[in-house]
Amino acid sequence: MKFAIVLLAIVGLVAAYPPKYETKYADKDFLAKQKFLFEIVYRVEDPLMFEEYIKLGKTFTYNKDDYMLPSTYSGYMEKYYNAYKYGVTLPKGEFYGAMMELHFEQFYGLFDFFYYAKNWEVFMRNVCWARMYANEGMFVHALTMAVIHRDDFEGLMLPAIYEIFPQYFFNSKFVYEAEKFDFDVWSKYIMYEKEYKDFMYKDYSKYFKEFDNYYYFYTKDFKMWQWWKLMGMGEHWYSESHFMMRDNMYMFNKDSKYLDMIKDVKMFYMPVDYTRDVYFFNKESELSYFTEDVEWNSFWYYFNMEYFPYMDGKEFGLKKDRRGEYYFYVVRQMLARYYMERLSHGFGEIPEFSFFTEVEYGYDPQLINYNGVGYSYRKNYYEYETYGNFDYMYYIINFFTRVEEIITQGYFKTYDGKMIDMRKPESIEYLGDIMQGNYDNYDKYFATFWYMYAHMYFAHTDDTEFFVHPNIFLNYETMMRDPMFYMIYKKITDV
């Protein structure tokens, strides 16, 4: 009893006197840096339009004294600069795939230009230069990684990836509608409420006091997720005055500073149907409201920016987080969340993936790249064994065989002769490093690039190709849209 009283007293003290944290306020220098990061990615698929940044970018010169390189530096920066000099970098406007080996080598060189810059001035000059000449996707990937991992950039941020590249998160219909939007044309449209003829649109306010203006009845083809149909709307542009864009808008409407800032701004929105009938319709598309969710896909993107597989865990401070174990943990949590969603639809277990059987459910992402090229799709009952790259397929199969042998033997022999007992709880860290194929894994020959090769295999490309067709498996922010992603990663966690 005394112990319980003392414990309660301690808890009470902690609650009464919470730990104090130092509050940092943004000064003028910090705000100038933040302004730069916002402006440099503004309409990144278009030419740079800020004259001061164009002039700064043209002053770029390569000098090793401008960089703080580690003793173990691999030389990717020099390789990228030489490729730039000879005009063989990935051109602007081409599709960039983070999981493409040739793209990856150039990306890492560009990242080094940002990460190892010795001060803000050099960093800013390099970013302006890269914004003018580097591929757009590669530029954003490298800049995002640098902002996240540089210790002196604490508090700085870029816009969310779905704001920089909405093309990777919204279907092509929405993107086209946004690009061709014209206010003068829109203002001449009739109100869309009366477009659907199967609506009863009447004023019931004199009968029901709880309804201020109008009450809607939808008389056929009712689907719960298509909330806009219940309001008599179609997939068109609407003014914010017609419907609240945010469920917490009332909070902003009470803020005088917000109201003053937004008074001359016109905002529009368009309903988007995530649960849609895809061209190759199958039951898996009923989960597209979940698998194509913006935040769900952006989470996987930012997780892989934070724990990028090919970063040295010691140099970038990732080893202290037990990155291998954490990788397993995150993947298992994602699969559990997806499995729960499947259960709510009565779909049951996540299907097993095999290289030698058909993938029953196809997938059409309905995405377009920022250069206007549409993403490839997979038809129903697709056979990877028939159409895939045989060398890559057997490379991946041999990798899993190697892992199974390690588990069966119960120990793992590293390249330097060290023996690791795989039965100990802490060995999950070594196994996670291998399955992620990250820099810290001990099996450099088998594991380091298996993960990249697997994604190239599913995207029907290889390490000899430089110009490739857009495919969702080649970028972190798009790969979770496909139901097959969860089948593949289930195979990883089954280890």
Short mmCIF file of C-alpha atoms in Angstrom, two decimals:
data_model
loop_
_atom_site.label_atom_id
_atom_site.label_comp_id
_atom_site.label_asym_id
_atom_site.label_seq_id
_atom_site.Cartn_x
_atom_site.Cartn_y
_atom_site.Cartn_z
CA MET A 1 0.00 0.00 0.00
CA LYS A 2 2.82 2.41 0.86
CA PHE A 3 4.47 1.66 -2.47
CA ALA A 4 1.21 2.39 -4.30
CA ILE A 5 0.81 5.71 -2.44
CA VAL A 6 4.38 6.75 -3.25
CA LEU A 7 3.90 5.79 -6.89
CA LEU A 8 0.72 7.81 -7.11
CA ALA A 9 2.50 10.75 -5.50
CA ILE A 10 5.30 10.54 -8.08
CA VAL A 11 2.77 10.37 -10.91
CA GLY A 12 1.01 13.38 -9.44
CA LEU A 13 4.26 15.34 -9.29
CA VAL A 14 5.05 14.50 -12.92
CA ALA A 15 1.57 15.61 -13.96
CA ALA A 16 1.86 18.83 -11.93
CA TYR A 17 5.38 19.63 -13.15
CA PRO A 18 5.76 18.37 -16.74
CA PRO A 19 9.26 18.49 -18.26
CA LYS A 20 10.20 21.85 -19.70
CA TYR A 21 11.29 22.12 -23.32
CA GLU A 22 13.12 25.02 -24.84
CA THR A 23 10.86 27.01 -27.13
CA LYS A 24 12.49 28.18 -30.33
CA TYR A 25 11.13 31.13 -32.26
CA ALA A 26 11.67 31.59 -35.98
CA ASP A 27 13.97 34.50 -36.69
CA LYS A 28 14.32 36.42 -39.95
CA ASP A 29 17.11 34.16 -41.21
CA PHE A 30 15.07 30.99 -40.56
CA LEU A 31 12.01 32.43 -42.31
CA ALA A 32 14.10 33.41 -45.35
CA LYS A 33 15.37 29.82 -45.60
CA GLN A 34 11.87 28.44 -45.28
CA LYS A 35 10.59 30.84 -47.93
CA PHE A 36 13.32 29.65 -50.28
CA LEU A 37 12.40 25.98 -49.81
CA PHE A 38 8.75 26.71 -50.57
CA GLU A 39 9.51 28.79 -53.65
CA ILE A 40 12.13 26.48 -55.17
CA VAL A 41 9.60 23.63 -55.57
CA TYR A 42 6.75 25.85 -56.76
CA ARG A 43 5.40 24.27 -59.97
CA VAL A 44 8.54 22.18 -60.09
CA GLU A 45 7.62 20.61 -63.44
CA ASP A 46 7.82 24.09 -65.03
CA PRO A 47 10.99 26.16 -65.61
CA LEU A 48 12.26 28.13 -62.63
CA MET A 49 10.57 31.53 -62.64
CA PHE A 50 12.33 33.41 -59.83
CA GLU A 51 15.01 35.64 -61.37
CA GLU A 52 17.17 35.83 -58.25
CA TYR A 53 17.38 32.03 -58.08
CA ILE A 54 18.15 31.76 -61.79
CA LYS A 55 21.07 34.18 -61.40
CA LEU A 56 22.32 32.28 -58.34
CA GLY A 57 22.06 28.90 -60.07
CA LYS A 58 24.18 30.14 -62.97
CA THR A 59 27.05 30.89 -60.58
CA PHE A 60 27.48 27.18 -59.79
CA THR A 61 30.99 25.77 -59.93
CA TYR A 62 32.25 22.44 -58.63
CA ASN A 63 34.90 22.80 -55.94
CA LYS A 64 35.61 20.09 -53.36
CA ASP A 65 36.40 22.75 -50.77
CA ASP A 66 32.70 23.63 -50.69
CA TYR A 67 31.81 20.25 -49.20
CA MET A 68 32.36 18.41 -45.92
CA LEU A 69 32.94 14.88 -47.22
CA PRO A 70 33.44 11.87 -44.92
CA SER A 71 36.56 9.69 -45.15
CA THR A 72 34.42 6.84 -46.53
CA TYR A 73 32.93 8.95 -49.32
CA SER A 74 31.96 6.84 -52.35
CA GLY A 75 32.33 9.45 -55.12
CA TYR A 76 28.75 9.65 -56.38
CA MET A 77 28.96 13.45 -56.50
CA GLU A 78 31.85 13.44 -58.98
CA LYS A 79 30.03 10.86 -61.11
CA TYR A 80 26.93 13.04 -61.27
CA TYR A 81 28.93 16.16 -62.11
CA ASN A 82 30.76 14.37 -64.92
CA ALA A 83 27.45 13.08 -66.26
CA TYR A 84 26.12 16.64 -66.15
CA LYS A 85 29.17 17.99 -68.01
CA TYR A 86 28.74 15.47 -70.80
CA GLY A 87 24.97 15.86 -70.97
CA VAL A 88 24.05 12.32 -69.95
CA THR A 89 22.03 13.00 -66.78
CA LEU A 90 18.35 12.06 -66.78
CA PRO A 91 16.72 14.89 -68.78
CA LYS A 92 14.00 17.13 -67.41
CA GLY A 93 10.55 15.86 -68.29
CA GLU A 94 11.48 12.18 -68.20
CA PHE A 95 9.99 9.72 -65.72
CA TYR A 96 12.19 9.25 -62.65
CA GLY A 97 12.09 5.99 -60.70
CA ALA A 98 13.70 5.83 -57.25
CA MET A 99 13.94 2.05 -57.67
CA MET A 100 15.74 2.26 -61.04
CA GLU A 101 19.42 1.43 -60.59
CA LEU A 102 20.72 3.89 -63.19
CA HIS A 103 18.46 6.64 -61.82
CA PHE A 104 19.53 5.82 -58.27
CA GLU A 105 23.23 6.37 -59.01
CA GLN A 106 22.53 9.86 -60.36
CA PHE A 107 20.10 10.66 -57.57
CA TYR A 108 22.66 9.85 -54.90
CA GLY A 109 25.21 12.13 -56.53
CA LEU A 110 22.70 14.99 -56.57
CA PHE A 111 21.79 14.27 -52.95
CA ASP A 112 25.49 14.56 -52.01
CA PHE A 113 25.62 18.03 -53.57
CA PHE A 114 22.88 19.08 -51.15
CA TYR A 115 23.75 17.09 -48.04
CA TYR A 116 27.49 17.73 -47.88
CA ALA A 117 27.35 21.45 -48.76
CA LYS A 118 29.38 23.12 -46.00
CA ASN A 119 26.95 25.99 -45.40
CA TRP A 120 23.58 27.41 -46.41
CA GLU A 121 25.03 29.60 -49.17
CA VAL A 122 26.60 26.65 -50.98
CA PHE A 123 23.48 24.56 -50.44
CA MET A 124 21.21 27.30 -51.82
CA ARG A 125 23.41 27.80 -54.89
CA ASN A 126 23.49 24.06 -55.59
CA VAL A 127 19.73 23.73 -55.20
CA CYS A 128 19.10 26.61 -57.63
CA TRP A 129 21.49 25.02 -60.15
CA ALA A 130 19.83 21.61 -59.79
CA ARG A 131 16.35 23.12 -60.06
CA MET A 132 17.32 24.52 -63.45
CA TYR A 133 19.06 21.48 -64.92
CA ALA A 134 18.20 18.30 -62.98
CA ASN A 135 15.27 16.00 -63.61
CA GLU A 136 12.25 17.16 -61.61
CA GLY A 137 11.52 13.89 -59.80
CA MET A 138 15.18 13.30 -58.99
CA PHE A 139 15.53 16.88 -57.75
CA VAL A 140 12.59 16.61 -55.34
CA HIS A 141 13.76 13.23 -54.04
CA ALA A 142 17.30 14.49 -53.37
CA LEU A 143 16.12 17.77 -51.83
CA THR A 144 13.62 16.02 -49.55
CA MET A 145 16.30 13.66 -48.25
CA ALA A 146 18.74 16.51 -47.63
CA VAL A 147 16.19 18.63 -45.73
CA ILE A 148 15.23 15.64 -43.56
CA HIS A 149 18.76 14.49 -42.73
CA ARG A 150 20.85 17.65 -42.41
CA ASP A 151 21.27 18.43 -38.71
CA ASP A 152 21.46 22.18 -39.35
CA PHE A 153 18.04 22.19 -41.06
CA GLU A 154 16.03 21.39 -37.95
CA GLY A 155 12.55 22.88 -38.22
CA LEU A 156 12.76 23.52 -41.98
CA MET A 157 10.37 21.65 -44.23
CA LEU A 158 9.18 21.24 -47.79
CA PRO A 159 5.54 21.17 -48.89
CA ALA A 160 3.96 17.73 -48.66
CA ILE A 161 4.84 15.42 -51.54
CA TYR A 162 1.19 15.36 -52.68
CA GLU A 163 1.33 19.14 -53.02
CA ILE A 164 4.56 19.04 -55.03
CA PHE A 165 3.46 16.14 -57.25
CA PRO A 166 -0.34 15.75 -57.03
CA GLN A 167 -0.08 13.62 -60.21
CA TYR A 168 1.19 10.74 -58.08
CA PHE A 169 -1.83 10.81 -55.77
CA PHE A 170 -4.88 11.83 -57.80
CA ASN A 171 -6.26 10.18 -60.90
CA SER A 172 -5.72 11.62 -64.35
CA LYS A 173 -9.28 12.97 -64.66
CA PHE A 174 -8.80 15.20 -61.63
CA VAL A 175 -5.34 16.34 -62.79
CA TYR A 176 -6.60 17.25 -66.26
CA GLU A 177 -9.59 19.10 -64.81
CA ALA A 178 -7.28 21.08 -62.52
CA GLU A 179 -4.88 21.98 -65.32
CA LYS A 180 -7.58 23.24 -67.67
CA PHE A 181 -9.61 25.05 -65.01
CA ASP A 182 -10.67 28.52 -66.14
CA PHE A 183 -12.57 30.79 -63.79
CA ASP A 184 -14.31 32.77 -66.55
CA VAL A 185 -15.66 29.59 -68.10
CA TRP A 186 -16.58 28.15 -64.71
CA SER A 187 -18.47 31.28 -63.67
CA LYS A 188 -20.84 30.81 -66.64
CA TYR A 189 -21.81 27.26 -65.67
CA ILE A 190 -25.27 26.64 -64.29
CA MET A 191 -25.55 25.32 -60.76
CA TYR A 192 -24.84 21.61 -60.71
CA GLU A 193 -27.40 20.61 -58.11
CA LYS A 194 -30.06 20.02 -60.76
CA GLU A 195 -27.82 17.97 -63.04
CA TYR A 196 -28.99 14.62 -61.65
CA LYS A 197 -32.61 14.06 -62.72
CA ASP A 198 -33.25 11.42 -60.09
CA PHE A 199 -33.11 13.97 -57.26
CA MET A 200 -36.03 15.57 -55.52
CA TYR A 201 -34.86 19.12 -54.87
CA LYS A 202 -37.37 20.94 -52.69
CA ASP A 203 -37.51 23.46 -49.92
CA TYR A 204 -38.52 21.53 -46.81
CA SER A 205 -37.52 24.21 -44.30
CA LYS A 206 -41.10 25.21 -43.65
CA TYR A 207 -41.84 21.60 -42.63
CA PHE A 208 -38.59 20.66 -40.87
CA LYS A 209 -36.99 23.37 -38.77
CA GLU A 210 -33.64 21.50 -38.58
CA PHE A 211 -33.03 22.06 -42.29
CA ASP A 212 -32.04 25.60 -43.08
CA ASN A 213 -32.45 25.61 -46.84
CA TYR A 214 -32.78 22.43 -48.86
CA TYR A 215 -33.24 18.72 -48.36
CA TYR A 216 -32.14 16.08 -50.84
CA PHE A 217 -33.48 12.67 -51.81
CA TYR A 218 -31.46 10.34 -53.99
CA THR A 219 -33.71 7.80 -55.61
CA LYS A 220 -31.36 5.24 -57.19
CA ASP A 221 -27.82 3.82 -57.32
CA PHE A 222 -26.93 4.90 -53.80
CA LYS A 223 -23.29 4.43 -52.72
CA MET A 224 -22.21 5.51 -49.25
CA TRP A 225 -18.82 6.90 -50.25
CA GLN A 226 -20.18 9.17 -53.01
CA TRP A 227 -21.25 11.82 -50.56
CA TRP A 228 -21.44 14.52 -53.21
CA LYS A 229 -24.24 12.68 -55.03
CA LEU A 230 -26.35 13.00 -51.91
CA MET A 231 -25.90 16.75 -52.31
CA GLY A 232 -26.82 16.72 -55.99
CA MET A 233 -23.28 17.32 -57.20
CA GLY A 234 -21.17 15.66 -59.88
CA GLU A 235 -17.39 15.38 -60.33
CA HIS A 236 -16.96 19.04 -61.24
CA TRP A 237 -15.42 22.16 -59.73
CA TYR A 238 -17.32 23.95 -56.99
CA SER A 239 -16.75 27.15 -55.09
CA GLU A 240 -15.91 26.84 -51.41
CA SER A 241 -19.02 28.83 -50.61
CA HIS A 242 -21.07 25.85 -51.77
CA PHE A 243 -19.56 23.40 -49.30
CA MET A 244 -16.97 23.54 -46.54
CA MET A 245 -13.58 22.33 -47.75
CA ARG A 246 -12.50 21.31 -44.23
CA ASP A 247 -14.46 19.82 -41.38
CA ASN A 248 -12.73 22.21 -38.95
CA MET A 249 -13.34 25.31 -41.06
CA TYR A 250 -15.29 26.92 -38.25
CA MET A 251 -12.00 27.29 -36.34
CA PHE A 252 -10.42 29.24 -39.18
CA ASN A 253 -13.50 31.40 -39.67
CA LYS A 254 -13.02 32.71 -36.13
CA ASP A 255 -9.40 33.72 -36.78
CA SER A 256 -9.23 37.37 -37.82
CA LYS A 257 -5.72 36.98 -39.29
CA TYR A 258 -6.84 34.06 -41.45
CA LEU A 259 -9.94 35.92 -42.64
CA ASP A 260 -7.86 38.99 -43.52
CA MET A 261 -5.34 36.87 -45.44
CA ILE A 262 -7.95 34.89 -47.35
CA LYS A 263 -10.48 37.64 -48.12
CA ASP A 264 -9.42 38.04 -51.78
CA VAL A 265 -8.64 34.35 -52.40
CA LYS A 266 -11.08 32.19 -54.34
CA MET A 267 -10.96 28.49 -53.50
CA PHE A 268 -12.50 25.63 -55.45
CA TYR A 269 -12.82 21.91 -54.90
CA MET A 270 -13.85 18.87 -56.91
CA PRO A 271 -15.26 15.62 -55.43
CA VAL A 272 -13.04 12.62 -56.23
CA ASP A 273 -14.38 9.06 -56.22
CA TYR A 274 -11.68 6.81 -54.75
CA THR A 275 -13.86 3.69 -54.77
CA ARG A 276 -14.34 3.59 -58.50
CA ASP A 277 -15.04 1.09 -61.22
CA VAL A 278 -11.60 0.65 -62.77
CA TYR A 279 -11.23 -0.35 -66.38
CA PHE A 280 -10.19 -3.85 -65.35
CA PHE A 281 -12.78 -4.12 -62.66
CA ASN A 282 -12.34 -6.66 -59.89
CA LYS A 283 -13.36 -6.87 -56.27
CA GLU A 284 -10.02 -5.46 -55.05
CA SER A 285 -10.98 -2.06 -56.46
CA GLU A 286 -13.55 -1.81 -53.68
CA LEU A 287 -10.59 -1.09 -51.37
CA SER A 288 -9.18 1.67 -53.55
CA TYR A 289 -10.60 4.31 -51.19
CA PHE A 290 -8.01 2.96 -48.72
CA THR A 291 -5.08 1.90 -50.92
CA GLU A 292 -5.21 5.17 -52.89
CA ASP A 293 -5.59 7.38 -49.83
CA VAL A 294 -3.28 10.38 -50.02
CA GLU A 295 -1.91 10.22 -46.47
CA TRP A 296 -1.56 6.41 -46.56
CA ASN A 297 0.72 6.59 -49.60
CA SER A 298 2.63 9.62 -48.41
CA PHE A 299 3.40 7.83 -45.14
CA TRP A 300 5.34 5.10 -46.98
CA TYR A 301 7.16 7.77 -48.97
CA TYR A 302 8.32 9.68 -45.89
CA PHE A 303 9.21 6.51 -44.00
CA ASN A 304 11.57 5.55 -46.81
CA MET A 305 12.98 9.08 -46.97
CA GLU A 306 13.75 8.88 -43.25
CA TYR A 307 15.11 5.32 -43.36
CA PHE A 308 16.40 5.24 -46.91
CA PRO A 309 17.80 1.73 -47.53
CA TYR A 310 21.06 2.84 -49.12
CA MET A 311 22.18 5.23 -46.40
CA ASP A 312 25.04 4.29 -44.09
CA GLY A 313 23.31 3.69 -40.77
CA LYS A 314 26.34 4.78 -38.76
CA GLU A 315 26.97 8.01 -40.66
CA PHE A 316 23.30 9.09 -40.75
CA GLY A 317 22.38 7.92 -37.25
CA LEU A 318 19.95 5.21 -38.40
CA LYS A 319 21.59 2.28 -36.64
CA LYS A 320 20.70 3.63 -33.21
CA ASP A 321 17.02 3.30 -34.20
CA ARG A 322 17.49 -0.43 -34.93
CA ARG A 323 16.44 0.26 -38.50
CA GLY A 324 16.15 -3.44 -39.48
CA GLU A 325 13.76 -4.29 -36.66
CA TYR A 326 11.87 -1.04 -37.19
CA TYR A 327 11.46 -1.86 -40.89
CA PHE A 328 9.82 -5.18 -40.00
CA TYR A 329 7.63 -3.46 -37.42
CA VAL A 330 6.35 -0.81 -39.87
CA VAL A 331 5.64 -3.31 -42.66
CA ARG A 332 3.79 -5.63 -40.28
CA GLN A 333 1.69 -2.72 -38.99
CA MET A 334 0.78 -1.68 -42.55
CA LEU A 335 -0.20 -5.23 -43.48
CA ALA A 336 -2.29 -5.52 -40.31
CA ARG A 337 -4.11 -2.28 -41.16
CA TYR A 338 -4.74 -3.43 -44.74
CA TYR A 339 -5.91 -6.83 -43.47
CA MET A 340 -8.44 -5.16 -41.18
CA GLU A 341 -9.81 -3.27 -44.16
CA ARG A 342 -10.10 -6.52 -46.13
CA LEU A 343 -11.98 -8.15 -43.27
CA SER A 344 -14.50 -5.31 -43.22
CA HIS A 345 -15.34 -6.21 -46.84
CA GLY A 346 -15.35 -9.95 -46.24
CA PHE A 347 -12.24 -10.55 -48.37
CA GLY A 348 -10.31 -12.59 -45.81
CA GLU A 349 -6.56 -13.22 -45.85
CA ILE A 350 -4.11 -11.32 -48.04
CA PRO A 351 -3.45 -13.68 -50.99
CA GLU A 352 -0.09 -15.45 -51.17
CA PHE A 353 2.31 -14.33 -53.88
CA SER A 354 4.10 -16.82 -56.11
CA PHE A 355 6.24 -16.29 -59.19
CA PHE A 356 4.74 -19.41 -60.77
CA THR A 357 1.02 -18.69 -60.45
CA GLU A 358 -1.19 -16.03 -61.95
CA VAL A 359 -1.91 -12.81 -60.10
CA GLU A 360 -5.69 -12.94 -60.13
CA TYR A 361 -6.40 -9.27 -59.66
CA GLY A 362 -5.13 -6.70 -62.12
CA TYR A 363 -4.68 -3.02 -61.39
CA ASP A 364 -5.03 0.19 -63.40
CA PRO A 365 -3.71 3.17 -61.38
CA GLN A 366 -5.24 5.77 -63.72
CA LEU A 367 -2.28 8.05 -62.99
CA ILE A 368 -0.28 10.25 -65.31
CA ASN A 369 3.29 11.39 -64.90
CA TYR A 370 3.99 15.13 -64.80
CA ASN A 371 5.12 14.87 -68.45
CA GLY A 372 1.65 13.63 -69.47
CA VAL A 373 2.55 9.95 -69.98
CA GLY A 374 0.10 7.53 -68.37
CA TYR A 375 1.17 4.78 -65.98
CA SER A 376 1.21 1.17 -67.12
CA TYR A 377 -1.38 -1.28 -65.81
CA ARG A 378 -1.62 -5.00 -65.09
CA LYS A 379 -4.48 -7.06 -66.46
CA ASN A 380 -6.35 -9.70 -64.49
CA TYR A 381 -4.76 -13.16 -64.23
CA TYR A 382 -1.33 -11.86 -65.13
CA GLU A 383 1.63 -14.27 -65.27
CA TYR A 384 4.97 -12.76 -64.24
CA GLU A 385 6.77 -16.01 -64.99
CA THR A 386 5.76 -15.72 -68.65
CA TYR A 387 6.36 -12.01 -69.20
CA GLY A 388 8.94 -11.08 -66.55
CA ASN A 389 12.73 -10.92 -66.65
CA PHE A 390 13.96 -14.48 -65.94
CA ASP A 391 17.34 -13.38 -64.59
CA TYR A 392 15.71 -11.08 -62.06
CA MET A 393 13.09 -13.64 -61.11
CA TYR A 394 15.70 -16.26 -60.23
CA TYR A 395 17.85 -13.66 -58.49
CA ILE A 396 14.91 -12.92 -56.18
CA ILE A 397 14.07 -16.62 -55.72
CA ASN A 398 17.71 -17.38 -54.87
CA PHE A 399 17.69 -14.54 -52.36
CA PHE A 400 14.71 -16.02 -50.51
CA THR A 401 16.33 -19.45 -50.67
CA ARG A 402 19.47 -17.96 -49.09
CA VAL A 403 17.40 -16.40 -46.29
CA GLU A 404 15.56 -19.67 -45.67
CA GLU A 405 18.89 -21.49 -45.37
CA ILE A 406 20.10 -18.96 -42.78
CA ILE A 407 16.92 -19.45 -40.74
CA THR A 408 17.07 -23.25 -41.06
CA GLN A 409 20.72 -23.37 -39.95
CA GLY A 410 19.93 -21.07 -37.06
CA TYR A 411 23.01 -18.92 -37.51
CA PHE A 412 24.43 -16.40 -39.96
CA LYS A 413 28.07 -16.16 -40.94
CA THR A 414 29.12 -12.65 -41.90
CA TYR A 415 31.71 -11.70 -44.49
CA ASP A 416 34.34 -11.20 -41.76
CA GLY A 417 33.71 -14.65 -40.23
CA LYS A 418 31.51 -13.51 -37.35
CA MET A 419 28.75 -15.98 -36.35
CA ILE A 420 25.34 -14.56 -35.43
CA ASP A 421 22.88 -16.75 -33.55
CA MET A 422 19.53 -16.18 -35.32
CA ARG A 423 17.60 -17.62 -32.37
CA LYS A 424 18.34 -14.63 -30.15
CA PRO A 425 15.69 -11.87 -30.02
CA GLU A 426 18.17 -9.18 -31.09
CA SER A 427 18.83 -11.08 -34.33
CA ILE A 428 15.62 -9.62 -35.75
CA GLU A 429 17.75 -6.52 -36.42
CA TYR A 430 20.12 -8.44 -38.72
CA LEU A 431 17.25 -10.16 -40.50
CA GLY A 432 15.44 -6.84 -41.00
CA ASP A 433 18.58 -5.30 -42.53
CA ILE A 434 18.77 -8.21 -44.99
CA MET A 435 15.10 -8.06 -45.96
CA GLN A 436 15.18 -4.30 -46.49
CA GLY A 437 18.44 -4.75 -48.39
CA ASN A 438 19.84 -1.73 -46.60
CA TYR A 439 23.43 -0.52 -46.34
CA ASP A 440 23.99 -2.09 -42.92
CA ASN A 441 23.20 -5.68 -43.86
CA TYR A 442 26.02 -8.21 -43.55
CA ASP A 443 25.29 -10.07 -46.77
CA LYS A 444 26.44 -7.47 -49.28
CA TYR A 445 26.47 -9.79 -52.29
CA PHE A 446 22.98 -11.24 -51.93
CA ALA A 447 21.03 -8.59 -50.07
CA THR A 448 22.14 -5.05 -50.94
CA PHE A 449 20.25 -4.60 -54.20
CA TRP A 450 17.72 -7.45 -54.13
CA TYR A 451 15.00 -5.02 -53.03
CA MET A 452 15.65 -2.71 -55.97
CA TYR A 453 15.84 -5.61 -58.42
CA ALA A 454 12.52 -6.96 -57.13
CA HIS A 455 10.78 -3.67 -57.84
CA MET A 456 12.38 -3.40 -61.27
CA TYR A 457 11.16 -6.93 -61.98
CA PHE A 458 7.56 -6.10 -61.10
CA ALA A 459 7.82 -2.90 -63.16
CA HIS A 460 9.13 -4.82 -66.22
CA THR A 461 12.43 -3.02 -66.49
CA ASP A 462 16.07 -3.77 -65.67
CA ASP A 463 19.40 -2.18 -64.78
CA THR A 464 20.30 -1.47 -68.43
CA GLU A 465 17.34 0.83 -69.09
CA PHE A 466 17.56 4.56 -68.59
CA PHE A 467 14.31 5.81 -70.15
CA VAL A 468 11.39 3.82 -68.76
CA HIS A 469 7.61 3.86 -68.87
CA PRO A 470 5.97 5.10 -65.65
CA ASN A 471 5.14 2.26 -63.26
CA ILE A 472 3.85 2.50 -59.71
CA PHE A 473 6.41 -0.02 -58.36
CA LEU A 474 9.31 2.32 -59.17
CA ASN A 475 8.48 5.02 -56.61
CA TYR A 476 7.69 4.86 -52.90
CA GLU A 477 4.79 7.30 -53.12
CA THR A 478 2.85 5.20 -55.67
CA MET A 479 3.63 1.52 -54.97
CA MET A 480 1.10 1.06 -52.13
CA ARG A 481 -1.82 1.71 -54.47
CA ASP A 482 -1.57 -1.76 -56.03
CA PRO A 483 -3.09 -4.70 -54.08
CA MET A 484 -0.12 -6.79 -55.21
CA PHE A 485 2.16 -4.63 -53.04
CA TYR A 486 0.64 -6.21 -49.95
CA MET A 487 1.03 -9.72 -51.38
CA ILE A 488 4.75 -9.10 -51.97
CA TYR A 489 5.38 -7.53 -48.57
CA LYS A 490 3.46 -10.30 -46.87
CA LYS A 491 6.07 -12.64 -48.37
CA ILE A 492 8.80 -10.44 -46.84
CA THR A 493 7.27 -10.51 -43.36
CA ASP A 494 6.59 -14.27 -43.57
CA VAL A 495 10.36 -14.68 -43.23
#
